[in-house]
């Protein structure tokens, strides 16, 4: 499938998230068949260096390999500068804020459902030989009151032959990392489970 999108098919709306390398906007996408859908658009900063632009395209390449009900779906990419990643929109936002604002209405059954959904997403990533490396509530998006999805594959890496990935000196989320990841910068599907 060709993931390249013409920029005039996408309309940017309000900013719904801010990051080190760009922002995430709510937007709309007009598909080739004329259908208009609400989307999330991750925009790379206009003045981004080549390494940052490559990271955005690498994230898109990783995301296009996944098709799972509990992983945010890549719709397409505007690969000319500034780079835009167009993804499905999770209407209720990130899980961390959702849990805080809905703590009185969430029961054990809902929390177990979310845990099940995310564990199936992690199992799927393992079957594809990927480690996410940044499992945290800020990287889980809430599509509906009964559906959460794993997102933000900027730190994800392919792992050969069920072994492990050794990270370079990039910034990593130490607060949630497994001991072997902190001490040896070693990441496996098991370290993803630790973060979960």
GROMACS .gro file of C-alpha atoms in nm:
model
  196
    1UNK     CA    1   0.000   0.000   0.000
    2UNK     CA    2   0.122   0.350  -0.083
    3UNK     CA    3   0.116   0.568   0.229
    4UNK     CA    4   0.213   0.897   0.061
    5UNK     CA    5  -0.052   1.166   0.109
    6UNK     CA    6  -0.080   1.495  -0.077
    7UNK     CA    7  -0.070   1.776   0.179
    8UNK     CA    8  -0.384   1.946   0.045
    9UNK     CA    9  -0.581   1.633   0.144
   10UNK     CA   10  -0.513   1.719   0.511
   11UNK     CA   11  -0.645   2.014   0.707
   12UNK     CA   12  -0.479   2.095   1.039
   13UNK     CA   13  -0.688   2.195   1.339
   14UNK     CA   14  -0.612   2.264   1.703
   15UNK     CA   15  -0.296   2.137   1.872
   16UNK     CA   16  -0.378   1.840   2.096
   17UNK     CA   17  -0.022   1.749   2.196
   18UNK     CA   18   0.324   1.900   2.202
   19UNK     CA   19   0.654   1.721   2.178
   20UNK     CA   20   1.025   1.784   2.151
   21UNK     CA   21   1.031   1.748   1.772
   22UNK     CA   22   0.687   1.881   1.679
   23UNK     CA   23   0.319   1.897   1.763
   24UNK     CA   24   0.014   1.676   1.722
   25UNK     CA   25  -0.292   1.842   1.573
   26UNK     CA   26  -0.650   1.733   1.542
   27UNK     CA   27  -0.730   1.747   1.173
   28UNK     CA   28  -0.931   1.611   0.886
   29UNK     CA   29  -0.825   1.398   0.591
   30UNK     CA   30  -1.004   1.373   0.259
   31UNK     CA   31  -0.942   1.025   0.121
   32UNK     CA   32  -0.911   0.954  -0.251
   33UNK     CA   33  -1.271   0.827  -0.250
   34UNK     CA   34  -1.392   1.163  -0.116
   35UNK     CA   35  -1.462   1.041   0.237
   36UNK     CA   36  -1.360   1.290   0.508
   37UNK     CA   37  -1.234   1.153   0.838
   38UNK     CA   38  -1.108   1.302   1.164
   39UNK     CA   39  -0.738   1.233   1.212
   40UNK     CA   40  -0.441   1.314   1.432
   41UNK     CA   41  -0.150   1.476   1.249
   42UNK     CA   42   0.198   1.459   1.399
   43UNK     CA   43   0.395   1.749   1.249
   44UNK     CA   44   0.772   1.771   1.236
   45UNK     CA   45   0.910   2.116   1.321
   46UNK     CA   46   0.976   2.324   1.010
   47UNK     CA   47   1.334   2.396   1.119
   48UNK     CA   48   1.407   2.032   1.211
   49UNK     CA   49   1.747   1.894   1.123
   50UNK     CA   50   1.796   1.596   0.894
   51UNK     CA   51   1.827   1.348   1.184
   52UNK     CA   52   1.489   1.456   1.328
   53UNK     CA   53   1.322   1.431   0.987
   54UNK     CA   54   1.465   1.082   0.944
   55UNK     CA   55   1.326   0.980   1.287
   56UNK     CA   56   0.979   1.092   1.179
   57UNK     CA   57   1.001   0.888   0.859
   58UNK     CA   58   1.138   0.590   1.053
   59UNK     CA   59   0.838   0.605   1.288
   60UNK     CA   60   0.606   0.605   0.985
   61UNK     CA   61   0.791   0.308   0.836
   62UNK     CA   62   0.751   0.117   1.162
   63UNK     CA   63   0.382   0.205   1.199
   64UNK     CA   64   0.292   0.098   0.846
   65UNK     CA   65   0.392  -0.257   0.936
   66UNK     CA   66   0.127  -0.286   1.206
   67UNK     CA   67  -0.238  -0.372   1.168
   68UNK     CA   68  -0.396  -0.442   1.505
   69UNK     CA   69  -0.719  -0.326   1.673
   70UNK     CA   70  -0.530  -0.191   1.976
   71UNK     CA   71  -0.249  -0.009   1.795
   72UNK     CA   72  -0.299   0.339   1.647
   73UNK     CA   73  -0.318   0.304   1.268
   74UNK     CA   74  -0.104   0.505   1.029
   75UNK     CA   75  -0.320   0.651   0.753
   76UNK     CA   76  -0.044   0.816   0.556
   77UNK     CA   77   0.259   1.043   0.537
   78UNK     CA   78   0.341   1.377   0.380
   79UNK     CA   79   0.713   1.308   0.333
   80UNK     CA   80   0.812   1.647   0.191
   81UNK     CA   81   0.929   1.899   0.452
   82UNK     CA   82   0.770   1.965   0.690
   83UNK     CA   83   0.691   1.597   0.742
   84UNK     CA   84   0.342   1.505   0.864
   85UNK     CA   85   0.234   1.165   0.997
   86UNK     CA   86  -0.142   1.123   0.956
   87UNK     CA   87  -0.292   0.874   1.202
   88UNK     CA   88  -0.628   0.764   1.329
   89UNK     CA   89  -0.765   0.997   1.596
   90UNK     CA   90  -0.827   0.865   1.946
   91UNK     CA   91  -1.110   1.099   2.041
   92UNK     CA   92  -1.069   1.075   2.419
   93UNK     CA   93  -0.697   1.159   2.426
   94UNK     CA   94  -0.411   1.010   2.618
   95UNK     CA   95  -0.475   0.752   2.887
   96UNK     CA   96  -0.299   0.938   3.169
   97UNK     CA   97  -0.537   1.237   3.148
   98UNK     CA   98  -0.836   1.010   3.080
   99UNK     CA   99  -0.773   0.802   3.394
  100UNK     CA  100  -0.736   1.113   3.608
  101UNK     CA  101  -1.056   1.276   3.485
  102UNK     CA  102  -1.262   0.954   3.491
  103UNK     CA  103  -1.129   0.785   3.806
  104UNK     CA  104  -1.472   0.781   3.972
  105UNK     CA  105  -1.652   0.617   3.683
  106UNK     CA  106  -1.395   0.349   3.593
  107UNK     CA  107  -1.457   0.012   3.753
  108UNK     CA  108  -1.233  -0.292   3.775
  109UNK     CA  109  -1.389  -0.446   3.463
  110UNK     CA  110  -1.293  -0.142   3.253
  111UNK     CA  111  -0.937  -0.140   3.386
  112UNK     CA  112  -0.901  -0.514   3.318
  113UNK     CA  113  -1.033  -0.458   2.965
  114UNK     CA  114  -0.768  -0.190   2.904
  115UNK     CA  115  -0.496  -0.418   3.042
  116UNK     CA  116  -0.615  -0.701   2.817
  117UNK     CA  117  -0.621  -0.476   2.509
  118UNK     CA  118  -0.271  -0.344   2.571
  119UNK     CA  119  -0.134  -0.689   2.647
  120UNK     CA  120  -0.267  -0.816   2.312
  121UNK     CA  121  -0.099  -0.517   2.142
  122UNK     CA  122   0.230  -0.605   2.314
  123UNK     CA  123   0.192  -0.969   2.215
  124UNK     CA  124   0.135  -0.859   1.856
  125UNK     CA  125   0.451  -0.644   1.863
  126UNK     CA  126   0.645  -0.943   1.995
  127UNK     CA  127   0.512  -1.157   1.708
  128UNK     CA  128   0.643  -0.890   1.467
  129UNK     CA  129   0.978  -0.887   1.655
  130UNK     CA  130   0.948  -0.528   1.770
  131UNK     CA  131   1.015  -0.369   2.107
  132UNK     CA  132   0.831  -0.045   2.184
  133UNK     CA  133   1.076   0.084   2.451
  134UNK     CA  134   0.838   0.352   2.582
  135UNK     CA  135   0.533   0.183   2.734
  136UNK     CA  136   0.365   0.447   2.951
  137UNK     CA  137   0.017   0.592   3.002
  138UNK     CA  138   0.114   0.897   2.794
  139UNK     CA  139   0.167   0.664   2.495
  140UNK     CA  140  -0.169   0.490   2.524
  141UNK     CA  141  -0.462   0.666   2.358
  142UNK     CA  142  -0.830   0.624   2.438
  143UNK     CA  143  -1.049   0.573   2.131
  144UNK     CA  144  -1.368   0.514   2.327
  145UNK     CA  145  -1.469   0.428   2.682
  146UNK     CA  146  -1.418   0.062   2.589
  147UNK     CA  147  -1.109   0.081   2.366
  148UNK     CA  148  -0.749   0.190   2.425
  149UNK     CA  149  -0.464   0.180   2.173
  150UNK     CA  150  -0.087   0.180   2.191
  151UNK     CA  151   0.079   0.476   2.017
  152UNK     CA  152   0.406   0.668   1.974
  153UNK     CA  153   0.648   0.434   1.802
  154UNK     CA  154   0.932   0.687   1.791
  155UNK     CA  155   1.155   0.470   2.012
  156UNK     CA  156   1.046   0.132   1.869
  157UNK     CA  157   1.302  -0.100   1.721
  158UNK     CA  158   1.308  -0.429   1.534
  159UNK     CA  159   1.474  -0.711   1.728
  160UNK     CA  160   1.643  -0.991   1.537
  161UNK     CA  161   1.581  -1.356   1.621
  162UNK     CA  162   1.409  -1.301   1.959
  163UNK     CA  163   1.730  -1.159   2.103
  164UNK     CA  164   1.756  -0.798   2.216
  165UNK     CA  165   1.819  -0.443   2.104
  166UNK     CA  166   2.097  -0.235   2.262
  167UNK     CA  167   2.016   0.135   2.269
  168UNK     CA  168   2.265   0.405   2.188
  169UNK     CA  169   2.293   0.719   2.399
  170UNK     CA  170   1.946   0.856   2.314
  171UNK     CA  171   1.712   0.986   2.586
  172UNK     CA  172   1.496   0.711   2.732
  173UNK     CA  173   1.208   0.705   2.987
  174UNK     CA  174   1.411   0.584   3.286
  175UNK     CA  175   1.115   0.610   3.526
  176UNK     CA  176   0.948   0.305   3.368
  177UNK     CA  177   1.247   0.109   3.241
  178UNK     CA  178   1.340  -0.246   3.337
  179UNK     CA  179   1.663  -0.286   3.540
  180UNK     CA  180   1.851  -0.445   3.247
  181UNK     CA  181   1.747  -0.154   3.027
  182UNK     CA  182   1.875   0.102   3.279
  183UNK     CA  183   2.200  -0.080   3.356
  184UNK     CA  184   2.291  -0.220   3.014
  185UNK     CA  185   2.060  -0.028   2.773
  186UNK     CA  186   1.929  -0.370   2.671
  187UNK     CA  187   1.568  -0.392   2.545
  188UNK     CA  188   1.361  -0.703   2.488
  189UNK     CA  189   0.995  -0.790   2.471
  190UNK     CA  190   1.033  -0.870   2.841
  191UNK     CA  191   1.147  -0.515   2.915
  192UNK     CA  192   0.835  -0.390   2.734
  193UNK     CA  193   0.626  -0.607   2.969
  194UNK     CA  194   0.812  -0.459   3.269
  195UNK     CA  195   0.719  -0.109   3.148
  196UNK     CA  196   0.357  -0.221   3.106
   0.00000   0.00000   0.00000
